[in-house]
GROMACS .gro file of C-alpha atoms in nm:
model
  468
    1MET     CA    1  -0.043   0.030  -0.013
    2ALA     CA    2   0.121   0.328  -0.095
    3GLU     CA    3   0.210   0.618   0.209
    4PHE     CA    4  -0.049   0.799   0.316
    5LYS     CA    5  -0.028   1.179   0.237
    6GLU     CA    6  -0.060   1.442   0.549
    7ALA     CA    7  -0.229   1.732   0.447
    8PRO     CA    8  -0.077   2.025   0.560
    9ALA     CA    9  -0.060   2.260   0.795
   10GLY     CA   10  -0.372   2.520   0.815
   11ALA     CA   11  -0.531   2.300   0.520
   12SER     CA   12  -0.809   2.423   0.429
   13VAL     CA   13  -1.180   2.137   0.470
   14ILE     CA   14  -1.157   2.140   0.137
   15GLU     CA   15  -0.766   2.059   0.113
   16LYS     CA   16  -0.815   1.789   0.300
   17THR     CA   17  -1.097   1.607   0.204
   18THR     CA   18  -0.913   1.590  -0.145
   19VAL     CA   19  -0.563   1.448   0.086
   20TRP     CA   20  -0.828   1.198   0.215
   21PHE     CA   21  -0.980   1.053  -0.089
   22GLU     CA   22  -0.679   1.062  -0.242
   23ASN     CA   23  -0.520   0.881  -0.005
   24ARG     CA   24  -0.786   0.551  -0.030
   25PHE     CA   25  -0.858   0.628  -0.409
   26PRO     CA   26  -0.558   0.726  -0.561
   27THR     CA   27  -0.653   0.534  -0.887
   28ALA     CA   28  -0.864   0.760  -0.969
   29PHE     CA   29  -0.668   1.041  -0.928
   30ALA     CA   30  -0.369   0.947  -1.078
   31GLU     CA   31  -0.603   0.887  -1.441
   32TYR     CA   32  -0.735   1.254  -1.362
   33LYS     CA   33  -0.405   1.405  -1.456
   34LYS     CA   34  -0.292   1.168  -1.705
   35HIS     CA   35  -0.660   1.242  -1.859
   36MET     CA   36  -0.729   1.576  -1.808
   37SER     CA   37  -0.484   1.763  -1.550
   38GLU     CA   38  -0.116   1.679  -1.728
   39TYR     CA   39  -0.301   1.574  -2.003
   40TYR     CA   40  -0.119   1.764  -2.287
   41ALA     CA   41  -0.349   1.904  -2.574
   42PRO     CA   42  -0.212   2.112  -2.888
   43LYS     CA   43  -0.315   2.493  -2.771
   44ASN     CA   44  -0.393   2.610  -3.205
   45PHE     CA   45  -0.721   2.395  -3.099
   46ASN     CA   46  -0.945   2.629  -3.343
   47THR     CA   47  -1.404   2.560  -3.301
   48TRP     CA   48  -1.352   2.227  -3.539
   49TYR     CA   49  -1.254   2.062  -3.204
   50PHE     CA   50  -1.574   2.185  -3.013
   51PHE     CA   51  -1.839   1.892  -3.190
   52GLY     CA   52  -1.641   1.600  -2.972
   53SER     CA   53  -1.713   1.739  -2.588
   54LEU     CA   54  -2.017   1.792  -2.737
   55ALA     CA   55  -2.096   1.452  -2.907
   56LEU     CA   56  -1.998   1.357  -2.556
   57LEU     CA   57  -2.265   1.569  -2.414
   58VAL     CA   58  -2.509   1.501  -2.601
   59LEU     CA   59  -2.467   1.104  -2.585
   60VAL     CA   60  -2.505   1.264  -2.132
   61ILE     CA   61  -2.877   1.399  -2.218
   62GLN     CA   62  -2.953   1.115  -2.432
   63ILE     CA   63  -2.884   0.873  -2.174
   64VAL     CA   64  -3.071   1.052  -1.871
   65THR     CA   65  -3.326   1.154  -2.045
   66GLY     CA   66  -3.392   0.854  -2.196
   67ILE     CA   67  -3.365   0.737  -1.867
   68PHE     CA   68  -3.693   0.884  -1.761
   69LEU     CA   69  -3.886   0.776  -2.097
   70VAL     CA   70  -3.854   0.435  -1.988
   71MET     CA   71  -4.003   0.527  -1.640
   72HIS     CA   72  -4.333   0.592  -1.883
   73TYR     CA   73  -4.322   0.399  -2.182
   74LYS     CA   74  -4.512   0.072  -2.229
   75PRO     CA   75  -4.296  -0.103  -2.524
   76ASP     CA   76  -4.639  -0.358  -2.604
   77ALA     CA   77  -4.773  -0.275  -2.991
   78ASN     CA   78  -5.109  -0.186  -2.776
   79LEU     CA   79  -4.996   0.066  -2.562
   80ALA     CA   80  -4.640   0.202  -2.692
   81PHE     CA   81  -4.806   0.489  -2.854
   82ALA     CA   82  -5.051   0.556  -2.669
   83SER     CA   83  -4.757   0.601  -2.358
   84VAL     CA   84  -4.574   0.802  -2.577
   85GLU     CA   85  -4.866   1.057  -2.590
   86TYR     CA   86  -4.930   1.041  -2.143
   87ILE     CA   87  -4.598   1.091  -2.133
   88MET     CA   88  -4.684   1.415  -2.346
   89ARG     CA   89  -5.003   1.463  -2.174
   90ASP     CA   90  -5.006   1.344  -1.847
   91VAL     CA   91  -4.654   1.297  -1.707
   92PRO     CA   92  -4.548   1.632  -1.549
   93TRP     CA   93  -4.256   1.834  -1.762
   94GLY     CA   94  -4.303   1.446  -1.958
   95TRP     CA   95  -4.283   1.668  -2.331
   96LEU     CA   96  -3.973   1.834  -2.202
   97ILE     CA   97  -3.847   1.551  -2.124
   98ARG     CA   98  -3.941   1.432  -2.510
   99TYR     CA   99  -3.878   1.663  -2.653
  100MET     CA  100  -3.497   1.678  -2.544
  101HIS     CA  101  -3.470   1.338  -2.636
  102SER     CA  102  -3.561   1.320  -2.993
  103THR     CA  103  -3.366   1.643  -3.056
  104GLY     CA  104  -3.118   1.500  -2.961
  105ALA     CA  105  -3.104   1.212  -3.139
  106SER     CA  106  -3.043   1.489  -3.462
  107ALA     CA  107  -2.805   1.674  -3.213
  108PHE     CA  108  -2.643   1.439  -3.230
  109PHE     CA  109  -2.564   1.274  -3.575
  110ILE     CA  110  -2.508   1.722  -3.613
  111VAL     CA  111  -2.231   1.679  -3.389
  112VAL     CA  112  -2.074   1.346  -3.509
  113TYR     CA  113  -2.107   1.437  -3.855
  114LEU     CA  114  -1.922   1.787  -3.816
  115HIS     CA  115  -1.669   1.569  -3.539
  116MET     CA  116  -1.604   1.289  -3.879
  117TYR     CA  117  -1.566   1.565  -4.147
  118ARG     CA  118  -1.358   1.764  -3.878
  119GLY     CA  119  -1.075   1.413  -3.872
  120MET     CA  120  -1.105   1.438  -4.226
  121LEU     CA  121  -0.994   1.810  -4.287
  122TYR     CA  122  -0.700   1.772  -4.074
  123GLY     CA  123  -0.608   1.451  -4.131
  124SER     CA  124  -0.652   1.262  -3.749
  125TYR     CA  125  -0.745   0.990  -3.941
  126ARG     CA  126  -0.327   0.944  -4.016
  127LYS     CA  127  -0.069   0.683  -3.865
  128PRO     CA  128  -0.077   0.706  -3.531
  129ARG     CA  129  -0.432   0.741  -3.485
  130GLU     CA  130  -0.522   0.478  -3.751
  131LEU     CA  131  -0.733   0.316  -3.388
  132VAL     CA  132  -0.913   0.620  -3.280
  133TRP     CA  133  -1.045   0.687  -3.628
  134ILE     CA  134  -1.177   0.423  -3.620
  135PHE     CA  135  -1.320   0.337  -3.275
  136GLY     CA  136  -1.534   0.687  -3.381
  137CYS     CA  137  -1.651   0.452  -3.697
  138MET     CA  138  -1.769   0.169  -3.485
  139ILE     CA  139  -1.926   0.423  -3.303
  140PHE     CA  140  -2.075   0.642  -3.539
  141LEU     CA  141  -2.209   0.248  -3.659
  142ALA     CA  142  -2.318   0.230  -3.313
  143LEU     CA  143  -2.477   0.552  -3.320
  144MET     CA  144  -2.682   0.440  -3.598
  145GLY     CA  145  -2.801   0.108  -3.501
  146GLU     CA  146  -2.995   0.327  -3.170
  147ALA     CA  147  -3.034   0.538  -3.362
  148PHE     CA  148  -3.315   0.285  -3.570
  149PHE     CA  149  -3.413   0.070  -3.281
  150GLY     CA  150  -3.509   0.378  -3.133
  151TYR     CA  151  -3.768   0.544  -3.394
  152LEU     CA  152  -3.900   0.207  -3.430
  153LEU     CA  153  -4.060   0.287  -3.019
  154PRO     CA  154  -4.317   0.555  -3.079
  155TRP     CA  155  -4.500   0.285  -3.265
  156GLY     CA  156  -4.662   0.576  -3.526
  157GLN     CA  157  -4.691   0.517  -3.915
  158MET     CA  158  -4.326   0.606  -4.018
  159SER     CA  159  -4.171   0.484  -3.776
  160TYR     CA  160  -4.372   0.114  -3.847
  161TRP     CA  161  -4.358   0.172  -4.240
  162GLY     CA  162  -3.980   0.250  -4.168
  163ALA     CA  163  -3.877  -0.013  -3.979
  164GLN     CA  164  -4.068  -0.295  -4.219
  165VAL     CA  165  -3.885  -0.108  -4.537
  166ILE     CA  166  -3.532  -0.137  -4.345
  167VAL     CA  167  -3.546  -0.471  -4.215
  168ASN     CA  168  -3.738  -0.602  -4.560
  169LEU     CA  169  -3.387  -0.513  -4.719
  170PHE     CA  170  -3.231  -0.748  -4.510
  171ALA     CA  171  -3.418  -1.030  -4.734
  172ALA     CA  172  -3.220  -0.936  -5.065
  173ILE     CA  173  -2.962  -1.114  -4.865
  174PRO     CA  174  -2.881  -1.388  -5.084
  175PHE     CA  175  -2.922  -1.742  -4.900
  176VAL     CA  176  -3.009  -1.628  -4.584
  177GLY     CA  177  -3.178  -1.299  -4.653
  178PRO     CA  178  -3.560  -1.356  -4.554
  179ASP     CA  179  -3.397  -1.586  -4.260
  180LEU     CA  180  -3.235  -1.356  -4.071
  181ALA     CA  181  -3.492  -1.101  -4.173
  182LEU     CA  182  -3.743  -1.320  -4.015
  183LEU     CA  183  -3.490  -1.343  -3.657
  184ILE     CA  184  -3.500  -0.967  -3.720
  185ARG     CA  185  -3.838  -0.866  -3.671
  186GLY     CA  186  -3.929  -1.184  -3.499
  187ASP     CA  187  -4.213  -1.224  -3.701
  188TYR     CA  188  -4.326  -1.240  -4.030
  189VAL     CA  189  -4.441  -0.844  -3.983
  190VAL     CA  190  -4.309  -0.554  -3.749
  191SER     CA  191  -4.543  -0.630  -3.470
  192ASP     CA  192  -4.508  -0.701  -3.076
  193ALA     CA  193  -4.229  -0.929  -3.107
  194THR     CA  194  -4.024  -0.659  -3.309
  195LEU     CA  195  -4.041  -0.371  -3.057
  196ASN     CA  196  -4.022  -0.541  -2.725
  197ARG     CA  197  -3.655  -0.696  -2.974
  198PHE     CA  198  -3.593  -0.340  -3.079
  199PHE     CA  199  -3.712  -0.207  -2.706
  200SER     CA  200  -3.402  -0.432  -2.562
  201PHE     CA  201  -3.174  -0.264  -2.762
  202HIS     CA  202  -3.266   0.038  -2.757
  203VAL     CA  203  -3.252   0.059  -2.410
  204ILE     CA  204  -2.968  -0.140  -2.261
  205ALA     CA  205  -2.740  -0.382  -2.509
  206LEU     CA  206  -2.644  -0.130  -2.824
  207PRO     CA  207  -2.567   0.185  -2.478
  208LEU     CA  208  -2.353  -0.011  -2.267
  209VAL     CA  209  -2.182  -0.100  -2.594
  210LEU     CA  210  -2.173   0.301  -2.629
  211LEU     CA  211  -1.986   0.341  -2.435
  212GLY     CA  212  -1.764   0.075  -2.419
  213LEU     CA  213  -1.635   0.245  -2.737
  214VAL     CA  214  -1.641   0.578  -2.636
  215VAL     CA  215  -1.418   0.506  -2.359
  216ALA     CA  216  -1.157   0.255  -2.592
  217HIS     CA  217  -1.162   0.597  -2.810
  218LEU     CA  218  -1.036   0.796  -2.577
  219LEU     CA  219  -0.846   0.639  -2.402
  220ALA     CA  220  -0.646   0.557  -2.731
  221LEU     CA  221  -0.702   0.886  -2.811
  222HIS     CA  222  -0.528   1.022  -2.513
  223ASP     CA  223  -0.225   0.737  -2.612
  224VAL     CA  224  -0.116   0.870  -2.859
  225GLY     CA  225  -0.166   1.223  -2.856
  226SER     CA  226  -0.462   1.510  -2.967
  227ASN     CA  227  -0.393   1.633  -3.379
  228ASN     CA  228  -0.440   2.071  -3.440
  229PRO     CA  229  -0.545   2.205  -3.770
  230ASP     CA  230  -0.142   2.169  -3.884
  231GLY     CA  231  -0.182   1.793  -3.847
  232ILE     CA  232   0.203   1.826  -3.638
  233GLU     CA  233   0.308   1.587  -3.379
  234ILE     CA  234   0.321   1.796  -3.100
  235LYS     CA  235   0.514   1.528  -2.901
  236ALA     CA  236   0.829   1.623  -3.177
  237LYS     CA  237   0.973   1.842  -2.981
  238LYS     CA  238   0.975   1.889  -2.595
  239ASP     CA  239   1.139   2.075  -2.324
  240PRO     CA  240   1.432   1.943  -2.288
  241LYS     CA  241   1.389   2.054  -1.918
  242THR     CA  242   1.022   1.930  -1.793
  243GLY     CA  243   0.974   1.660  -2.076
  244ILE     CA  244   0.670   1.940  -2.170
  245PRO     CA  245   0.599   1.930  -2.542
  246LEU     CA  246   0.684   2.342  -2.642
  247ASP     CA  247   0.308   2.344  -2.848
  248GLY     CA  248   0.069   2.159  -2.550
  249ILE     CA  249  -0.135   2.274  -2.227
  250PRO     CA  250  -0.279   2.110  -2.003
  251PHE     CA  251  -0.659   2.018  -2.119
  252HIS     CA  252  -0.764   2.125  -1.774
  253PRO     CA  253  -0.805   2.396  -1.712
  254TYR     CA  254  -0.692   2.520  -2.028
  255TYR     CA  255  -0.984   2.313  -2.267
  256THR     CA  256  -1.258   2.181  -1.996
  257VAL     CA  257  -1.313   2.595  -1.935
  258HIS     CA  258  -1.287   2.678  -2.311
  259ASP     CA  259  -1.513   2.396  -2.356
  260ILE     CA  260  -1.785   2.561  -2.196
  261VAL     CA  261  -1.815   2.846  -2.432
  262GLY     CA  262  -1.930   2.615  -2.700
  263VAL     CA  263  -2.137   2.415  -2.490
  264ALA     CA  264  -2.312   2.755  -2.442
  265VAL     CA  265  -2.375   2.794  -2.774
  266PHE     CA  266  -2.528   2.483  -2.780
  267LEU     CA  267  -2.725   2.500  -2.540
  268ILE     CA  268  -2.894   2.783  -2.701
  269LEU     CA  269  -2.959   2.614  -3.012
  270PHE     CA  270  -3.066   2.321  -2.861
  271SER     CA  271  -3.261   2.490  -2.656
  272ALA     CA  272  -3.427   2.703  -2.933
  273VAL     CA  273  -3.479   2.471  -3.153
  274ILE     CA  274  -3.654   2.214  -2.816
  275PHE     CA  275  -3.943   2.509  -2.733
  276PHE     CA  276  -3.974   2.642  -3.081
  277ALA     CA  277  -3.937   2.380  -3.339
  278PRO     CA  278  -3.937   2.071  -3.169
  279GLU     CA  279  -4.043   1.875  -3.516
  280LEU     CA  280  -3.856   2.106  -3.728
  281GLY     CA  281  -4.011   2.112  -3.989
  282GLY     CA  282  -4.127   1.784  -4.081
  283TYR     CA  283  -3.778   1.672  -4.014
  284PHE     CA  284  -3.693   1.571  -3.602
  285LEU     CA  285  -4.001   1.425  -3.551
  286GLU     CA  286  -4.250   1.336  -3.896
  287TYR     CA  287  -4.543   1.393  -3.887
  288ASN     CA  288  -4.714   1.094  -3.959
  289ASN     CA  289  -4.525   1.012  -3.645
  290PHE     CA  290  -4.828   1.153  -3.493
  291ILE     CA  291  -5.061   0.949  -3.588
  292PRO     CA  292  -5.079   0.542  -3.422
  293ALA     CA  293  -4.922   0.273  -3.726
  294ASP     CA  294  -5.160   0.086  -3.891
  295PRO     CA  295  -5.054  -0.238  -4.053
  296LEU     CA  296  -5.313  -0.183  -4.285
  297LYS     CA  297  -5.301   0.161  -4.445
  298THR     CA  298  -4.892   0.203  -4.642
  299PRO     CA  299  -4.808   0.592  -4.548
  300ALA     CA  300  -4.819   0.800  -4.961
  301HIS     CA  301  -4.409   0.826  -4.935
  302ILE     CA  302  -4.177   0.644  -4.708
  303ALA     CA  303  -3.835   0.810  -4.641
  304PRO     CA  304  -3.610   0.764  -4.326
  305VAL     CA  305  -3.543   1.037  -4.086
  306TRP     CA  306  -3.277   1.266  -4.229
  307TYR     CA  307  -2.993   1.177  -4.074
  308PHE     CA  308  -3.020   0.843  -4.281
  309THR     CA  309  -3.171   0.953  -4.531
  310PRO     CA  310  -2.759   1.035  -4.778
  311TYR     CA  311  -2.713   0.645  -4.768
  312TYR     CA  312  -3.110   0.582  -4.843
  313SER     CA  313  -3.053   0.779  -5.102
  314MET     CA  314  -2.762   0.559  -5.274
  315LEU     CA  315  -2.995   0.266  -5.224
  316ARG     CA  316  -3.271   0.384  -5.462
  317ALA     CA  317  -2.992   0.521  -5.671
  318THR     CA  318  -2.886   0.115  -5.724
  319THR     CA  319  -3.116   0.076  -5.984
  320ASP     CA  320  -3.045  -0.227  -6.331
  321PRO     CA  321  -2.928   0.050  -6.507
  322MET     CA  322  -2.677   0.150  -6.218
  323VAL     CA  323  -2.563  -0.204  -6.201
  324ASN     CA  324  -2.448  -0.193  -6.506
  325VAL     CA  325  -2.224   0.121  -6.453
  326PHE     CA  326  -2.105  -0.046  -6.221
  327VAL     CA  327  -1.987  -0.378  -6.423
  328VAL     CA  328  -1.836  -0.085  -6.641
  329ILE     CA  329  -1.640   0.069  -6.322
  330THR     CA  330  -1.537  -0.333  -6.268
  331ALA     CA  331  -1.420  -0.328  -6.618
  332LEU     CA  332  -1.283  -0.042  -6.702
  333GLY     CA  333  -1.114  -0.012  -6.258
  334THR     CA  334  -0.941  -0.374  -6.377
  335VAL     CA  335  -0.853  -0.255  -6.741
  336GLY     CA  336  -0.677   0.056  -6.613
  337ALA     CA  337  -0.501  -0.165  -6.361
  338LEU     CA  338  -0.307  -0.389  -6.644
  339LEU     CA  339  -0.167  -0.075  -6.781
  340LYS     CA  340  -0.052   0.051  -6.501
  341GLY     CA  341   0.213  -0.250  -6.486
  342GLY     CA  342   0.459  -0.307  -6.247
  343PHE     CA  343   0.291  -0.640  -6.159
  344SER     CA  344   0.371  -1.022  -6.235
  345GLY     CA  345   0.207  -1.306  -6.480
  346ARG     CA  346   0.060  -1.423  -6.190
  347ALA     CA  347  -0.034  -1.126  -6.020
  348LYS     CA  348  -0.182  -0.997  -6.361
  349VAL     CA  349  -0.383  -1.331  -6.366
  350GLY     CA  350  -0.508  -1.265  -6.073
  351ILE     CA  351  -0.660  -0.901  -6.111
  352VAL     CA  352  -0.770  -1.061  -6.456
  353VAL     CA  353  -0.994  -1.351  -6.263
  354ALA     CA  354  -1.143  -1.072  -5.978
  355GLY     CA  355  -1.249  -0.871  -6.213
  356LEU     CA  356  -1.426  -1.134  -6.390
  357VAL     CA  357  -1.552  -1.274  -6.046
  358VAL     CA  358  -1.687  -0.910  -5.945
  359ILE     CA  359  -1.899  -0.905  -6.348
  360ALA     CA  360  -2.038  -1.218  -6.310
  361LEU     CA  361  -2.137  -1.130  -5.880
  362LEU     CA  362  -2.305  -0.764  -6.032
  363LYS     CA  363  -2.502  -1.049  -6.288
  364VAL     CA  364  -2.610  -1.260  -6.063
  365PHE     CA  365  -2.748  -1.062  -5.787
  366ASP     CA  366  -3.044  -0.819  -5.831
  367ALA     CA  367  -3.066  -0.463  -5.805
  368LYS     CA  368  -3.197  -0.458  -5.465
  369PHE     CA  369  -2.936  -0.639  -5.266
  370TRP     CA  370  -2.678  -0.424  -5.434
  371GLY     CA  371  -2.813  -0.133  -5.340
  372VAL     CA  372  -2.753  -0.243  -4.990
  373VAL     CA  373  -2.417  -0.304  -5.017
  374VAL     CA  374  -2.395   0.036  -5.105
  375MET     CA  375  -2.554   0.134  -4.864
  376GLY     CA  376  -2.340  -0.021  -4.622
  377GLY     CA  377  -2.004  -0.018  -4.803
  378ALA     CA  378  -2.095   0.396  -4.784
  379VAL     CA  379  -2.060   0.353  -4.379
  380ILE     CA  380  -1.769   0.032  -4.435
  381ILE     CA  381  -1.560   0.315  -4.663
  382LEU     CA  382  -1.463   0.487  -4.378
  383PHE     CA  383  -1.333   0.224  -4.200
  384ALA     CA  384  -1.063   0.223  -4.471
  385LEU     CA  385  -0.989   0.654  -4.470
  386PRO     CA  386  -0.646   0.587  -4.307
  387TRP     CA  387  -0.501   0.349  -4.551
  388LEU     CA  388  -0.668   0.572  -4.870
  389ASP     CA  389  -0.467   0.868  -4.801
  390ARG     CA  390  -0.171   0.892  -4.928
  391SER     CA  391  -0.098   1.265  -4.885
  392PRO     CA  392   0.237   1.326  -4.775
  393VAL     CA  393   0.064   1.617  -4.545
  394LYS     CA  394  -0.226   1.550  -4.302
  395SER     CA  395  -0.399   1.876  -4.312
  396ILE     CA  396  -0.591   2.069  -4.585
  397ARG     CA  397  -0.382   2.308  -4.424
  398TYR     CA  398  -0.086   2.250  -4.661
  399ARG     CA  399  -0.302   2.058  -4.950
  400PRO     CA  400  -0.324   2.235  -5.331
  401GLY     CA  401  -0.606   2.430  -5.329
  402TRP     CA  402  -0.775   2.258  -5.513
  403HIS     CA  403  -0.819   1.947  -5.300
  404LYS     CA  404  -1.013   2.190  -5.044
  405TRP     CA  405  -1.277   2.215  -5.364
  406LEU     CA  406  -1.294   1.858  -5.414
  407TYR     CA  407  -1.379   1.877  -5.035
  408GLY     CA  408  -1.605   2.107  -5.053
  409ILE     CA  409  -1.814   1.969  -5.385
  410PHE     CA  410  -1.795   1.579  -5.173
  411VAL     CA  411  -1.992   1.796  -4.891
  412ILE     CA  412  -2.229   1.931  -5.122
  413VAL     CA  413  -2.312   1.626  -5.269
  414PHE     CA  414  -2.355   1.467  -4.908
  415PHE     CA  415  -2.582   1.709  -4.912
  416VAL     CA  416  -2.765   1.639  -5.191
  417LEU     CA  417  -2.809   1.307  -5.143
  418GLY     CA  418  -2.970   1.373  -4.836
  419TYR     CA  419  -3.219   1.593  -4.930
  420LEU     CA  420  -3.316   1.347  -5.240
  421GLY     CA  421  -3.358   1.086  -4.978
  422ILE     CA  422  -3.643   1.238  -4.856
  423GLN     CA  423  -3.808   1.278  -5.164
  424PRO     CA  424  -3.981   1.078  -5.343
  425VAL     CA  425  -3.870   0.871  -5.639
  426SER     CA  426  -3.834   1.065  -5.949
  427ASP     CA  427  -3.613   1.028  -6.225
  428MET     CA  428  -3.416   1.313  -6.262
  429GLY     CA  429  -3.374   1.299  -5.885
  430THR     CA  430  -3.311   0.966  -5.910
  431LEU     CA  431  -3.014   1.006  -6.236
  432ILE     CA  432  -2.867   1.281  -5.960
  433ALA     CA  433  -2.855   1.031  -5.646
  434GLN     CA  434  -2.628   0.756  -5.938
  435ILE     CA  435  -2.431   1.048  -6.018
  436GLY     CA  436  -2.349   1.133  -5.584
  437THR     CA  437  -2.358   0.741  -5.536
  438ILE     CA  438  -2.041   0.744  -5.783
  439PHE     CA  439  -1.898   1.101  -5.640
  440TYR     CA  440  -1.917   0.997  -5.309
  441PHE     CA  441  -1.723   0.616  -5.401
  442ALA     CA  442  -1.512   0.738  -5.637
  443PHE     CA  443  -1.378   1.002  -5.410
  444PHE     CA  444  -1.289   0.718  -5.118
  445ALA     CA  445  -1.144   0.514  -5.476
  446LEU     CA  446  -0.893   0.729  -5.619
  447MET     CA  447  -0.793   0.867  -5.281
  448PRO     CA  448  -0.439   0.731  -5.305
  449VAL     CA  449  -0.405   0.876  -5.640
  450TRP     CA  450  -0.549   1.223  -5.621
  451SER     CA  451  -0.425   1.274  -5.227
  452ARG     CA  452  -0.062   1.285  -5.384
  453ILE     CA  453  -0.140   1.528  -5.665
  454GLY     CA  454  -0.065   1.844  -5.632
  455GLU     CA  455   0.161   2.130  -5.519
  456PHE     CA  456   0.173   2.067  -5.114
  457LYS     CA  457   0.275   2.386  -4.908
  458ALA     CA  458   0.622   2.340  -4.660
  459VAL     CA  459   0.459   2.210  -4.277
  460PRO     CA  460   0.617   2.425  -4.011
  461ASP     CA  461   0.760   2.239  -3.754
  462ARG     CA  462   0.559   2.408  -3.436
  463VAL     CA  463   0.169   2.454  -3.464
  464THR     CA  464   0.025   2.841  -3.641
  465PHE     CA  465  -0.083   2.989  -3.299
  466GLN     CA  466  -0.183   3.320  -3.208
  467PRO     CA  467  -0.271   3.441  -2.897
  468HIS     CA  468  -0.597   3.610  -2.831
   0.00000   0.00000   0.00000
């Protein structure tokens, strides 16, 4: 056992209490020092670095409001919708808790999307932070699952039929699809069994997974250190006497106080939505979800919540003609790989065989299956980003100007896909979505090539920082 410390003479009650706890729980104080007061973060963080702490704040809001909602919610197909109305009308402050939870779901995706985009801009997925990025992508996947399972719980028209459509997509998987869809639903249609399954996943299973992944994400981050807008490793320049990074400052109190500003602005916007526009024009809470689920009446237009719509748009864009485009792209890619040269005879044969197999698979399975593959692949491809980016510099600050335009177009395409995913199907909308889908995947698939092209700026030895 470590030797007990003694409080200095004349110490205050707070100091004595701190020493008392530190003697009996030294691990907590050691971890506090490692992850807060003695964790040195780059001193040039900007506004983009608010979103990580905001994501943590929203996670806490969702857990706390979820606990209070579950106290009154009934996971029963005959009672679920009525229990939500009971929360809204009869439970004291129930309307506020429900709106905080529904607004928090959208806010979670907003801050996570911005957090991920900041990582893309500044190369926060590059060596040595590959695991930090992978854990972050796993959090994103878990968050999507959490949102999907929770979406059914109000048992409204849109949530019921939305779940029916999404679960039916699993049936498109060859051989195991129908049995897998049956396993997920627990019945041949979305029913009380499905509601209970989704409730257990939403309330117990996935929150535990999310918390575990968040802890892993933070531990991995603090082991390798935070990136910064310049993409410079601050550990490379340390004070020879103290071993402290010259461009680092303690996370606490500097960035804990810094983040309070971001939290204040976020809570103002968050509260404005809750009190003045909780449905936000039907994007945060769809109007059809204020109608009880009716298995015998299909809504005229079924669309997922806004944060899923870019991927849903890619799913709908994958038609039979689009599959033929994939065949052409695969053939061109195979020919391009052969023309590039540098491969042995055996490798060339392997490339040709692989290309022919992919083309055969594209023609064997129907467009619905490939739509599911495209939708899933749009998320899974993010995991490969650390190995796709071959740029000699990390940060967008030191890349060619046209790289910035490319990232800007990527954002516009993502927004357009999201908008099209909400709209009813049309010929023009499908064509635009198909172009957007090809651009989305080309952005990542061709990244090993385009990320190395252009005139790069010299990266400074120290971070750029202007005191203010």
